Structure formats: structure tokens, C-alpha cells
PDB file of C-alpha atoms and ligand atoms in Angstrom:
ATOM      1  CA  MET B  13     -15.656  25.435  63.152  1.00 55.00           C
ATOM      2  CA  GLY B  14     -12.559  24.766  61.000  1.00 71.00           C
ATOM      3  CA  SER B  15     -10.495  21.677  60.307  1.00 80.00           C
ATOM      4  CA  LYS B  16      -9.597  18.798  62.614  1.00 84.00           C
ATOM      5  CA  LEU B  17      -6.856  19.640  65.092  1.00 89.00           C
ATOM      6  CA  THR B  18      -3.706  17.521  65.059  1.00 95.00           C
ATOM      7  CA  ALA B  19      -0.585  17.122  67.198  1.00 97.00           C
ATOM      8  CA  PRO B  20       1.649  19.082  64.753  1.00 97.00           C
ATOM      9  CA  THR B  21      -0.741  22.059  64.688  1.00 96.00           C
ATOM     10  CA  ILE B  22      -1.192  22.008  68.464  1.00 97.00           C
ATOM     11  CA  SER B  23       2.595  21.754  69.078  1.00 98.00           C
ATOM     12  CA  ARG B  24       2.986  25.229  67.542  1.00 97.00           C
ATOM     13  CA  ARG B  25       0.308  26.936  69.684  1.00 97.00           C
ATOM     14  CA  LYS B  26       2.525  29.134  71.866  1.00 98.00           C
ATOM     15  CA  ARG B  27       0.840  32.252  73.201  1.00 98.00           C
ATOM     16  CA  HIS B  28       4.029  34.319  72.977  1.00 98.00           C
ATOM     17  CA  LEU B  29       3.925  33.680  69.220  1.00 97.00           C
ATOM     18  CA  GLY B  30       0.412  35.118  69.056  1.00 97.00           C
ATOM     19  CA  ALA B  31      -1.567  31.859  69.290  1.00 97.00           C
ATOM     20  CA  ASP B  32      -4.934  31.775  71.055  1.00 97.00           C
ATOM     21  CA  PRO B  33      -4.859  29.854  74.365  1.00 98.00           C
ATOM     22  CA  LEU B  34      -5.595  26.142  73.970  1.00 98.00           C
ATOM     23  CA  VAL B  35      -8.811  24.858  75.540  1.00 98.00           C
ATOM     24  CA  MET B  36      -8.892  21.261  76.766  1.00 98.00           C
ATOM     25  CA  LEU B  37     -11.829  19.567  78.496  1.00 98.00           C
ATOM     26  CA  THR B  38     -12.165  16.045  79.716  1.00 98.00           C
ATOM     27  CA  ALA B  39     -14.963  13.855  78.352  1.00 98.00           C
ATOM     28  CA  TYR B  40     -15.643  10.180  78.902  1.00 98.00           C
ATOM     29  CA  ASP B  41     -18.589   9.223  76.709  1.00 98.00           C
ATOM     30  CA  ALA B  42     -20.476  10.327  73.574  1.00 98.00           C
ATOM     31  CA  PRO B  43     -22.753  13.000  75.162  1.00 98.00           C
ATOM     32  CA  SER B  44     -19.914  14.670  77.065  1.00 98.00           C
ATOM     33  CA  ALA B  45     -17.662  14.561  73.969  1.00 98.00           C
ATOM     34  CA  ARG B  46     -20.388  16.176  71.818  1.00 98.00           C
ATOM     35  CA  MET B  47     -20.863  18.897  74.421  1.00 98.00           C
ATOM     36  CA  ALA B  48     -17.136  19.641  74.678  1.00 98.00           C
ATOM     37  CA  ASP B  49     -16.757  19.706  70.911  1.00 98.00           C
ATOM     38  CA  GLU B  50     -19.819  21.903  70.351  1.00 98.00           C
ATOM     39  CA  ALA B  51     -18.437  24.257  73.023  1.00 98.00           C
ATOM     40  CA  GLY B  52     -15.304  24.674  70.868  1.00 98.00           C
ATOM     41  CA  ALA B  53     -12.695  22.718  72.854  1.00 98.00           C
ATOM     42  CA  ASP B  54      -9.393  22.243  70.975  1.00 98.00           C
ATOM     43  CA  LEU B  55      -8.611  18.991  72.765  1.00 98.00           C
ATOM     44  CA  ILE B  56     -10.779  16.378  74.477  1.00 98.00           C
ATOM     45  CA  LEU B  57      -8.934  14.468  77.152  1.00 98.00           C
ATOM     46  CA  VAL B  58     -10.308  11.052  78.004  1.00 98.00           C
ATOM     47  CA  GLY B  59      -8.720  11.443  81.417  1.00 98.00           C
ATOM     48  CA  ASP B  60      -8.069   8.691  83.912  1.00 98.00           C
ATOM     49  CA  SER B  61     -10.134  11.005  86.157  1.00 98.00           C
ATOM     50  CA  VAL B  62     -12.930   8.811  84.670  1.00 98.00           C
ATOM     51  CA  ALA B  63     -12.060   6.483  87.567  1.00 97.00           C
ATOM     52  CA  MET B  64     -13.190   9.065  90.118  1.00 96.00           C
ATOM     53  CA  VAL B  65     -15.884  11.136  88.394  1.00 96.00           C
ATOM     54  CA  VAL B  66     -17.640   8.331  86.497  1.00 97.00           C
ATOM     55  CA  LEU B  67     -16.637   4.941  87.887  1.00 97.00           C
ATOM     56  CA  GLY B  68     -16.833   5.871  91.588  1.00 95.00           C
ATOM     57  CA  HIS B  69     -13.266   5.016  92.602  1.00 96.00           C
ATOM     58  CA  ASP B  70     -11.439   7.055  95.294  1.00 93.00           C
ATOM     59  CA  ASP B  71      -8.399   7.706  93.082  1.00 95.00           C
ATOM     60  CA  THR B  72      -7.256   7.361  89.470  1.00 96.00           C
ATOM     61  CA  MET B  73      -5.057   4.314  90.064  1.00 96.00           C
ATOM     62  CA  SER B  74      -7.739   1.665  89.681  1.00 95.00           C
ATOM     63  CA  VAL B  75      -8.585   2.247  86.040  1.00 97.00           C
ATOM     64  CA  THR B  76      -7.234  -0.191  83.402  1.00 98.00           C
ATOM     65  CA  VAL B  77      -6.135   0.094  79.783  1.00 98.00           C
ATOM     66  CA  GLY B  78      -9.295  -1.799  78.767  1.00 98.00           C
ATOM     67  CA  GLU B  79     -11.527   0.681  80.586  1.00 98.00           C
ATOM     68  CA  MET B  80      -9.647   3.641  79.088  1.00 98.00           C
ATOM     69  CA  ALA B  81     -10.053   2.098  75.626  1.00 98.00           C
ATOM     70  CA  HIS B  82     -13.790   1.598  76.213  1.00 98.00           C
ATOM     71  CA  HIS B  83     -14.291   5.280  77.125  1.00 98.00           C
ATOM     72  CA  THR B  84     -11.905   6.483  74.391  1.00 98.00           C
ATOM     73  CA  ALA B  85     -13.909   4.586  71.778  1.00 98.00           C
ATOM     74  CA  ALA B  86     -17.170   6.168  72.955  1.00 98.00           C
ATOM     75  CA  VAL B  87     -15.646   9.662  72.627  1.00 98.00           C
ATOM     76  CA  ALA B  88     -13.994   8.929  69.276  1.00 98.00           C
ATOM     77  CA  ARG B  89     -17.240   7.595  67.746  1.00 98.00           C
ATOM     78  CA  THR B  90     -18.630  11.140  67.903  1.00 98.00           C
ATOM     79  CA  ARG B  91     -15.886  12.194  65.421  1.00 97.00           C
ATOM     80  CA  PRO B  92     -15.163  15.477  67.170  1.00 97.00           C
ATOM     81  CA  ARG B  93     -13.220  18.290  65.539  1.00 97.00           C
ATOM     82  CA  ALA B  94     -11.178  18.438  68.753  1.00 98.00           C
ATOM     83  CA  MET B  95      -8.163  16.203  69.040  1.00 98.00           C
ATOM     84  CA  VAL B  96      -8.833  13.186  71.274  1.00 98.00           C
ATOM     85  CA  VAL B  97      -6.094  12.483  73.825  1.00 98.00           C
ATOM     86  CA  SER B  98      -6.348   9.405  75.990  1.00 98.00           C
ATOM     87  CA  ASP B  99      -4.683   8.960  79.378  1.00 98.00           C
ATOM     88  CA  MET B 100      -2.381   6.003  79.845  1.00 98.00           C
ATOM     89  CA  PRO B 101      -3.415   4.548  83.205  1.00 98.00           C
ATOM     90  CA  TRP B 102      -1.134   3.789  86.108  1.00 98.00           C
ATOM     91  CA  MET B 103       1.143   0.759  85.496  1.00 98.00           C
ATOM     92  CA  SER B 104       0.493   0.809  81.729  1.00 98.00           C
ATOM     93  CA  TYR B 105       3.846   2.592  81.055  1.00 98.00           C
ATOM     94  CA  HIS B 106       5.903   1.720  84.127  1.00 97.00           C
ATOM     95  CA  VAL B 107       7.022  -1.880  83.557  1.00 96.00           C
ATOM     96  CA  SER B 108       8.676  -2.193  80.149  1.00 97.00           C
ATOM     97  CA  VAL B 109       9.071  -0.181  76.961  1.00 97.00           C
ATOM     98  CA  ALA B 110       7.433  -2.979  74.948  1.00 98.00           C
ATOM     99  CA  ASP B 111       4.342  -3.054  77.201  1.00 98.00           C
ATOM    100  CA  THR B 112       4.167   0.730  77.044  1.00 98.00           C
ATOM    101  CA  VAL B 113       4.008   0.801  73.244  1.00 98.00           C
ATOM    102  CA  THR B 114       1.440  -2.053  73.179  1.00 98.00           C
ATOM    103  CA  ASN B 115      -0.750  -0.169  75.694  1.00 98.00           C
ATOM    104  CA  ALA B 116      -0.462   3.102  73.751  1.00 98.00           C
ATOM    105  CA  ALA B 117      -1.448   1.205  70.597  1.00 98.00           C
ATOM    106  CA  ALA B 118      -4.585  -0.134  72.327  1.00 98.00           C
ATOM    107  CA  LEU B 119      -5.708   3.455  73.020  1.00 98.00           C
ATOM    108  CA  VAL B 120      -4.917   4.570  69.472  1.00 98.00           C
ATOM    109  CA  ARG B 121      -6.871   1.601  68.082  1.00 98.00           C
ATOM    110  CA  ALA B 122      -9.786   2.725  70.262  1.00 98.00           C
ATOM    111  CA  GLY B 123      -9.668   6.130  68.564  1.00 98.00           C
ATOM    112  CA  ALA B 124      -7.140   8.310  70.431  1.00 98.00           C
ATOM    113  CA  GLY B 125      -5.129  10.787  68.380  1.00 98.00           C
ATOM    114  CA  ALA B 126      -2.493  10.989  71.129  1.00 98.00           C
ATOM    115  CA  VAL B 127      -1.773   9.538  74.559  1.00 98.00           C
ATOM    116  CA  LYS B 128      -0.883  11.335  77.793  1.00 98.00           C
ATOM    117  CA  LEU B 129       1.330  10.009  80.563  1.00 98.00           C
ATOM    118  CA  GLU B 130       2.518  11.352  83.904  1.00 98.00           C
ATOM    119  CA  GLY B 131       6.055  11.881  85.138  1.00 98.00           C
ATOM    120  CA  GLY B 132       9.398  13.560  84.442  1.00 98.00           C
ATOM    121  CA  ALA B 133      12.782  12.583  83.001  1.00 98.00           C
ATOM    122  CA  GLU B 134      12.346   8.979  84.223  1.00 98.00           C
ATOM    123  CA  ARG B 135       9.674   8.553  81.488  1.00 98.00           C
ATOM    124  CA  VAL B 136      11.924   9.567  78.582  1.00 98.00           C
ATOM    125  CA  PRO B 137      12.595   6.008  77.300  1.00 98.00           C
ATOM    126  CA  MET B 138       8.855   5.264  77.236  1.00 98.00           C
ATOM    127  CA  ILE B 139       8.015   8.555  75.530  1.00 98.00           C
ATOM    128  CA  GLU B 140      10.701   8.050  72.879  1.00 98.00           C
ATOM    129  CA  ALA B 141       9.419   4.536  72.147  1.00 98.00           C
ATOM    130  CA  ILE B 142       5.801   5.672  71.766  1.00 98.00           C
ATOM    131  CA  VAL B 143       6.860   8.626  69.584  1.00 98.00           C
ATOM    132  CA  SER B 144       8.956   6.325  67.388  1.00 98.00           C
ATOM    133  CA  ALA B 145       5.832   4.158  66.947  1.00 98.00           C
ATOM    134  CA  GLN B 146       4.321   7.353  65.386  1.00 98.00           C
ATOM    135  CA  VAL B 147       1.980   8.127  68.274  1.00 98.00           C
ATOM    136  CA  PRO B 148       1.961  11.702  69.635  1.00 98.00           C
ATOM    137  CA  VAL B 149       2.579  11.945  73.388  1.00 98.00           C
ATOM    138  CA  MET B 150       1.417  14.635  75.823  1.00 98.00           C
ATOM    139  CA  GLY B 151       3.383  14.915  79.094  1.00 98.00           C
ATOM    140  CA  HIS B 152       1.960  15.669  82.535  1.00 98.00           C
ATOM    141  CA  LEU B 153       4.072  17.211  85.317  1.00 98.00           C
ATOM    142  CA  GLY B 154       3.664  18.632  88.801  1.00 98.00           C
ATOM    143  CA  LEU B 155       0.815  17.272  90.909  1.00 97.00           C
ATOM    144  CA  THR B 156       0.453  13.918  89.156  1.00 97.00           C
ATOM    145  CA  PRO B 157      -2.558  12.069  90.613  1.00 95.00           C
ATOM    146  CA  GLN B 158      -1.139   8.612  89.780  1.00 96.00           C
ATOM    147  CA  SER B 159       1.736   9.472  92.195  1.00 95.00           C
ATOM    148  CA  MET B 160      -0.560  10.323  95.106  1.00 93.00           C
ATOM    149  CA  LEU B 161       0.923   7.567  97.267  1.00 95.00           C
ATOM    150  CA  ALA B 162       4.509   8.685  96.567  1.00 92.00           C
ATOM    151  CA  GLN B 163       3.632  12.426  96.772  1.00 90.00           C
ATOM    152  CA  GLY B 164       1.767  11.924 100.087  1.00 91.00           C
ATOM    153  CA  GLY B 165      -1.656  12.937  98.725  1.00 92.00           C
ATOM    154  CA  TYR B 166      -2.753  15.538  96.202  1.00 93.00           C
ATOM    155  CA  ARG B 167      -0.122  18.176  96.977  1.00 94.00           C
ATOM    156  CA  VAL B 168       0.991  21.281  95.079  1.00 96.00           C
ATOM    157  CA  GLN B 169       4.488  20.613  93.701  1.00 97.00           C
ATOM    158  CA  GLY B 170       7.451  22.906  92.995  1.00 97.00           C
ATOM    159  CA  ARG B 171       7.022  25.202  96.011  1.00 97.00           C
ATOM    160  CA  THR B 172      10.776  25.434  96.720  1.00 98.00           C
ATOM    161  CA  SER B 173      13.308  26.866  94.256  1.00 98.00           C
ATOM    162  CA  GLY B 174      15.045  23.484  94.035  1.00 98.00           C
ATOM    163  CA  ALA B 175      11.770  21.638  93.296  1.00 98.00           C
ATOM    164  CA  ALA B 176      10.781  24.313  90.766  1.00 98.00           C
ATOM    165  CA  LEU B 177      14.096  23.966  88.911  1.00 98.00           C
ATOM    166  CA  GLY B 178      13.588  20.197  88.951  1.00 98.00           C
ATOM    167  CA  LEU B 179      10.212  20.624  87.237  1.00 98.00           C
ATOM    168  CA  VAL B 180      11.769  22.914  84.592  1.00 98.00           C
ATOM    169  CA  ALA B 181      14.444  20.277  83.909  1.00 98.00           C
ATOM    170  CA  ASP B 182      11.775  17.567  83.682  1.00 98.00           C
ATOM    171  CA  ALA B 183       9.694  19.661  81.275  1.00 98.00           C
ATOM    172  CA  LYS B 184      12.732  20.192  79.007  1.00 98.00           C
ATOM    173  CA  ALA B 185      13.457  16.449  79.094  1.00 98.00           C
ATOM    174  CA  LEU B 186       9.853  15.643  78.081  1.00 98.00           C
ATOM    175  CA  ALA B 187       9.892  18.182  75.238  1.00 98.00           C
ATOM    176  CA  HIS B 188      13.272  16.898  74.045  1.00 98.00           C
ATOM    177  CA  ALA B 189      11.897  13.317  74.075  1.00 98.00           C
ATOM    178  CA  GLY B 190       9.177  14.463  71.660  1.00 98.00           C
ATOM    179  CA  CYS B 191       6.090  15.445  73.709  1.00 98.00           C
ATOM    180  CA  PHE B 192       3.926  17.748  71.572  1.00 98.00           C
ATOM    181  CA  ALA B 193       2.390  19.454  74.639  1.00 98.00           C
ATOM    182  CA  ILE B 194       2.699  19.161  78.410  1.00 98.00           C
ATOM    183  CA  VAL B 195       0.009  19.429  81.109  1.00 98.00           C
ATOM    184  CA  LEU B 196       1.185  21.326  84.181  1.00 98.00           C
ATOM    185  CA  GLU B 197      -0.885  20.507  87.248  1.00 98.00           C
ATOM    186  CA  GLY B 198      -0.846  21.906  90.774  1.00 98.00           C
ATOM    187  CA  MET B 199       2.174  24.187  90.942  1.00 98.00           C
ATOM    188  CA  PRO B 200       2.735  27.874  91.782  1.00 98.00           C
ATOM    189  CA  ALA B 201       1.843  30.237  88.904  1.00 98.00           C
ATOM    190  CA  ALA B 202       5.485  31.447  88.791  1.00 98.00           C
ATOM    191  CA  VAL B 203       6.670  27.901  88.088  1.00 98.00           C
ATOM    192  CA  GLY B 204       3.976  27.426  85.415  1.00 98.00           C
ATOM    193  CA  GLN B 205       5.300  30.602  83.788  1.00 98.00           C
ATOM    194  CA  MET B 206       8.981  29.519  83.999  1.00 98.00           C
ATOM    195  CA  ILE B 207       8.220  26.168  82.357  1.00 98.00           C
ATOM    196  CA  THR B 208       6.027  27.767  79.682  1.00 98.00           C
ATOM    197  CA  ASP B 209       8.785  30.271  78.847  1.00 98.00           C
ATOM    198  CA  ALA B 210      11.399  27.506  78.711  1.00 98.00           C
ATOM    199  CA  LEU B 211       9.588  25.339  76.142  1.00 98.00           C
ATOM    200  CA  ASP B 212       8.884  25.516  72.404  1.00 98.00           C
ATOM    201  CA  VAL B 213       5.838  23.227  72.857  1.00 98.00           C
ATOM    202  CA  PRO B 214       2.670  24.456  74.569  1.00 98.00           C
ATOM    203  CA  THR B 215       1.854  23.954  78.227  1.00 98.00           C
ATOM    204  CA  ILE B 216      -1.720  23.299  79.314  1.00 98.00           C
ATOM    205  CA  GLY B 217      -2.357  24.264  82.898  1.00 98.00           C
ATOM    206  CA  ILE B 218      -4.655  23.000  85.621  1.00 98.00           C
ATOM    207  CA  GLY B 219      -3.876  24.888  88.813  1.00 98.00           C
ATOM    208  CA  ALA B 220      -0.618  26.129  87.256  1.00 98.00           C
ATOM    209  CA  GLY B 221      -1.494  29.823  86.733  1.00 98.00           C
ATOM    210  CA  GLY B 222      -2.516  32.018  83.855  1.00 98.00           C
ATOM    211  CA  ALA B 223       0.753  32.102  81.887  1.00 98.00           C
ATOM    212  CA  CYS B 224       0.313  28.580  80.452  1.00 98.00           C
ATOM    213  CA  ASP B 225      -0.419  28.242  76.721  1.00 98.00           C
ATOM    214  CA  GLY B 226      -3.791  26.681  77.530  1.00 98.00           C
ATOM    215  CA  GLN B 227      -6.054  25.511  80.351  1.00 98.00           C
ATOM    216  CA  VAL B 228      -7.799  22.244  81.102  1.00 98.00           C
ATOM    217  CA  LEU B 229     -10.581  21.413  83.531  1.00 98.00           C
ATOM    218  CA  VAL B 230     -12.559  18.268  84.278  1.00 98.00           C
ATOM    219  CA  PHE B 231     -16.018  18.184  82.596  1.00 98.00           C
ATOM    220  CA  HIS B 232     -17.843  17.275  85.813  1.00 98.00           C
ATOM    221  CA  ASP B 233     -16.147  20.117  87.719  1.00 97.00           C
ATOM    222  CA  VAL B 234     -16.954  22.803  85.125  1.00 97.00           C
ATOM    223  CA  LEU B 235     -20.595  21.757  84.991  1.00 98.00           C
ATOM    224  CA  GLY B 236     -21.033  21.230  88.738  1.00 97.00           C
ATOM    225  CA  LEU B 237     -21.800  17.537  88.359  1.00 96.00           C
ATOM    226  CA  GLN B 238     -19.379  16.807  91.210  1.00 85.00           C
ATOM    227  CA  THR B 239     -20.426  17.506  94.743  1.00 82.00           C
ATOM    228  CA  GLY B 240     -18.121  18.082  97.726  1.00 83.00           C
ATOM    229  CA  LEU B 241     -14.989  20.142  98.214  1.00 85.00           C
ATOM    230  CA  LEU B 242     -13.256  21.217  95.019  1.00 89.00           C
ATOM    231  CA  PRO B 243      -9.635  22.299  94.489  1.00 92.00           C
ATOM    232  CA  ARG B 244      -8.988  26.060  94.381  1.00 93.00           C
ATOM    233  CA  PHE B 245      -8.323  26.007  90.606  1.00 95.00           C
ATOM    234  CA  VAL B 246     -11.808  24.752  89.705  1.00 96.00           C
ATOM    235  CA  ARG B 247     -14.277  27.338  88.457  1.00 96.00           C
ATOM    236  CA  ARG B 248     -17.849  26.046  88.228  1.00 96.00           C
ATOM    237  CA  TYR B 249     -19.851  27.387  85.316  1.00 97.00           C
ATOM    238  CA  ALA B 250     -23.105  25.523  86.108  1.00 97.00           C
ATOM    239  CA  ALA B 251     -24.764  23.537  88.880  1.00 96.00           C
ATOM    240  CA  LEU B 252     -25.977  20.552  86.882  1.00 97.00           C
ATOM    241  CA  HIS B 253     -25.977  18.152  89.835  1.00 97.00           C
ATOM    242  CA  ASP B 254     -28.537  20.299  91.679  1.00 97.00           C
ATOM    243  CA  CYS B 255     -30.444  20.978  88.485  1.00 98.00           C
ATOM    244  CA  GLY B 256     -30.529  17.248  87.687  1.00 98.00           C
ATOM    245  CA  VAL B 257     -31.669  16.231  91.185  1.00 98.00           C
ATOM    246  CA  ASP B 258     -34.436  18.843  91.008  1.00 98.00           C
ATOM    247  CA  ALA B 259     -35.663  17.508  87.619  1.00 98.00           C
ATOM    248  CA  LEU B 260     -35.574  13.894  88.763  1.00 98.00           C
ATOM    249  CA  ALA B 261     -37.387  14.738  92.015  1.00 98.00           C
ATOM    250  CA  ARG B 262     -40.132  16.509  90.019  1.00 98.00           C
ATOM    251  CA  PHE B 263     -40.496  13.369  87.830  1.00 98.00           C
ATOM    252  CA  ALA B 264     -40.780  11.188  90.977  1.00 98.00           C
ATOM    253  CA  ALA B 265     -43.427  13.538  92.457  1.00 98.00           C
ATOM    254  CA  ASP B 266     -45.426  13.537  89.194  1.00 98.00           C
ATOM    255  CA  VAL B 267     -45.390   9.712  89.049  1.00 98.00           C
ATOM    256  CA  ARG B 268     -46.540   9.490  92.672  1.00 98.00           C
ATOM    257  CA  SER B 269     -49.316  12.076  92.215  1.00 98.00           C
ATOM    258  CA  GLY B 270     -50.529  10.594  88.905  1.00 98.00           C
ATOM    259  CA  ALA B 271     -49.586  13.770  86.984  1.00 98.00           C
ATOM    260  CA  PHE B 272     -47.247  11.687  84.786  1.00 98.00           C
ATOM    261  CA  PRO B 273     -48.005  10.519  82.153  1.00 98.00           C
ATOM    262  CA  ARG B 274     -50.631  12.867  80.628  1.00 97.00           C
ATOM    263  CA  ASP B 275     -52.920  11.625  77.814  1.00 95.00           C
ATOM    264  CA  ASP B 276     -50.742  13.356  75.210  1.00 97.00           C
ATOM    265  CA  GLU B 277     -47.797  11.344  76.499  1.00 97.00           C
ATOM    266  CA  CYS B 278     -49.603   8.034  75.827  1.00 97.00           C
ATOM    267  CA  TYR B 279     -50.163   6.100  72.582  1.00 96.00           C
ATOM    268  CA  GLU B 280     -53.744   5.896  71.267  1.00 93.00           C
ATOM    269  CA  MET B 281     -55.448   2.914  69.795  1.00 93.00           C
ATOM    270  CA  ASN B 282     -57.639   2.988  66.689  1.00 94.00           C
ATOM    271  CA  PRO B 283     -61.148   3.731  68.234  1.00 92.00           C
ATOM    272  CA  ASP B 284     -62.831   0.824  66.329  1.00 92.00           C
ATOM    273  CA  GLU B 285     -60.208  -1.603  67.591  1.00 91.00           C
ATOM    274  CA  GLU B 286     -60.529  -0.219  71.109  1.00 90.00           C
ATOM    275  CA  SER B 287     -64.332  -0.627  71.095  1.00 90.00           C
ATOM    276  CA  ALA B 288     -63.883  -4.149  69.681  1.00 90.00           C
ATOM    277  CA  LEU B 289     -61.816  -4.962  72.740  1.00 88.00           C
ATOM    278  CA  GLY B 290     -64.842  -4.037  74.886  1.00 82.00           C
ATOM    279  CA  LEU B 291     -66.857  -6.816  73.151  1.00 68.00           C
ATOM    280  CA  TYR B 292     -64.522  -9.381  74.686  1.00 67.00           C
ATOM    281  CA  GLY B 293     -64.672  -7.908  78.168  1.00 62.00           C
ATOM    282  CA  HIS B 294     -61.652  -7.841  80.422  1.00 57.00           C
ATOM    283  CA  GLN B 295     -59.839 -11.018  81.270  1.00 53.00           C
ATOM    284  CA  GLY B 296     -58.068 -11.900  84.532  1.00 46.00           C
TER     285      GLY B 296
HETATM  286  O1  KIV I 319      -7.397  12.718  84.119  1.00 63.23           O
HETATM  287  C1  KIV I 319      -7.517  13.944  84.041  1.00 63.23           C
HETATM  288  O2  KIV I 319      -8.637  14.495  84.125  1.00 63.23           O
HETATM  289  C2  KIV I 319      -6.318  14.760  83.874  1.00 63.23           C
HETATM  290  C3  KIV I 319      -6.486  16.230  83.928  1.00 63.23           C
HETATM  291  C4  KIV I 319      -6.618  16.652  85.344  1.00 63.23           C
HETATM  292  C5  KIV I 319      -5.374  16.952  83.256  1.00 63.23           C
HETATM  293  O3  KIV I 319      -5.262  14.236  83.738  1.00 63.23           O
END
């Protein structure tokens, strides 16, 4: 599959220079990381979406640095070829520069090759401090789920020309601060294209159109492990929730009918030992 991907190699992956589009998938544990890596993902994002798709929270704001480190370590133990990027959770990079660097270090010690954080120019001091601690940073602009209270829900951003230009300015500020790549989420395709054209570092889109230098989707969405209404940008490639429920229901039916286990699914005893047991009769 080739050599391990790193932030410097990824930072040069611009499609207009002839690079293949970057593929990023989320993963949160060893099995999902192995699947994403075997499928050829360039980057595995241990996203704070873990809060919603694995831990059962209603939003991403409840997850902690400790929980992100726990899931990052499970992914990193699989030693994927893909680069492991770990999300900095809400409030782990908002209070002070010193706390920000300490929290980024916790994720790197858990096995992350880079951290990702949400927000625009207001995050520049935090990004510069993490970069100067030698940790690659990925930015995240547009619909930023950790801002759902401030943004009034999960709303597409950059729909007016003023807001779009604001996003372009934010993207330039993040790139200038040292981000090696930037996720663009929930914005018109034209804005995704403008930002991608304005930057020397790659953009990775999720609901930001086809001009981005790469695309990311959430593991559970791609595989159909999530039920309920999905955003327009999700394309499901499997229906594993339904497939899983069907398999589990067949197991339950087999247990109830006595069809599970069969003899060849049971351990045998040495026949002499078994007949010796008969000599003692059954107790109790
Ligand atoms: O946490 C996550 O899954 C993300 C992606 C949506 C980019 O940040």
C-alpha cells in the first residue's frame, strides 16, 4: 500500500497540482480503524463525532480529552498506514494557550499524528502554539458542530457573499498560522471551491462540494450503521445496521428454537472419560 502518510506529504496534496483526492474516514476503535486502513483511506480522523455515533450523546460537546485519548489510542494501536488525526474536543482549546498545548500533547501521547480543531482567525494563537510544539494541526471551518449553540443548530455557513468572504479570510489565516490541511464542512460548493483555490494546503470537504482536495465522511454514515435522517452530503455505501439486526435476530431465533448450538459447535469429551462419568450418576 506504500509508506506511512505524514503531515508534510499531505500538505502538498493539491488536486490542481495533479495530486489524487485525499480520502479521510472517521474511526473510533481498532476494528473501524483496520477497516478504514484496509479500504485505503489516507487519513483516519478520530472525530469528536464519537460522542454522537458511539457514545450516544445528542451533540459533540460532551466528549472530553480523556475520552478522545482513549479512542485515539485504540485506533493508533492498529498501526495504520493512514495518518491518525485526533479531534480536540470543545473547551480543550478555548481557555488558554498553555491548556491547549497540554491537551494537544495528551492526544499525541495517545497516538495521534496530528490534531484537528474548529474555528477561524480567533484560533490563530492556539494553532501557532501547537505548531511550535511540533504537532501538526488540521483546521475545520464552516458548519462547526462544536458551535451549534452559537450557530443556532447545524446550519450551512457562507451562504451570503459577505459570509463567504469571511470564510475565505479565515481559511487564509489558518493556513498562515501553520495548518497542514483544512476541513470545510457545510458550505455552498462555490465557497468550497473559492477556499480551495485560495490555499496552498489541501482542503478536505464534507458537504462543501466536489472542488475540495479531498473528502471525508463519518464511518457510521458510510456503512449505514446510523439510523434516522441523514444530511444531504452523506452517501451510504452499505446498510450494516439492518444487516446486523437481521443477523442478531436470526441468532435469537436459533437459540429459542434450539437450533443453536449444533453438535459441531460444542466441545467433545474423551469417550472413556464421558462413560466414566456415567458410573457416578448425576448429582443434584
Ligand atoms: O468529528 C467528526 O466526525 C468530524 C468530521 C465531520 C469532519 O469532525
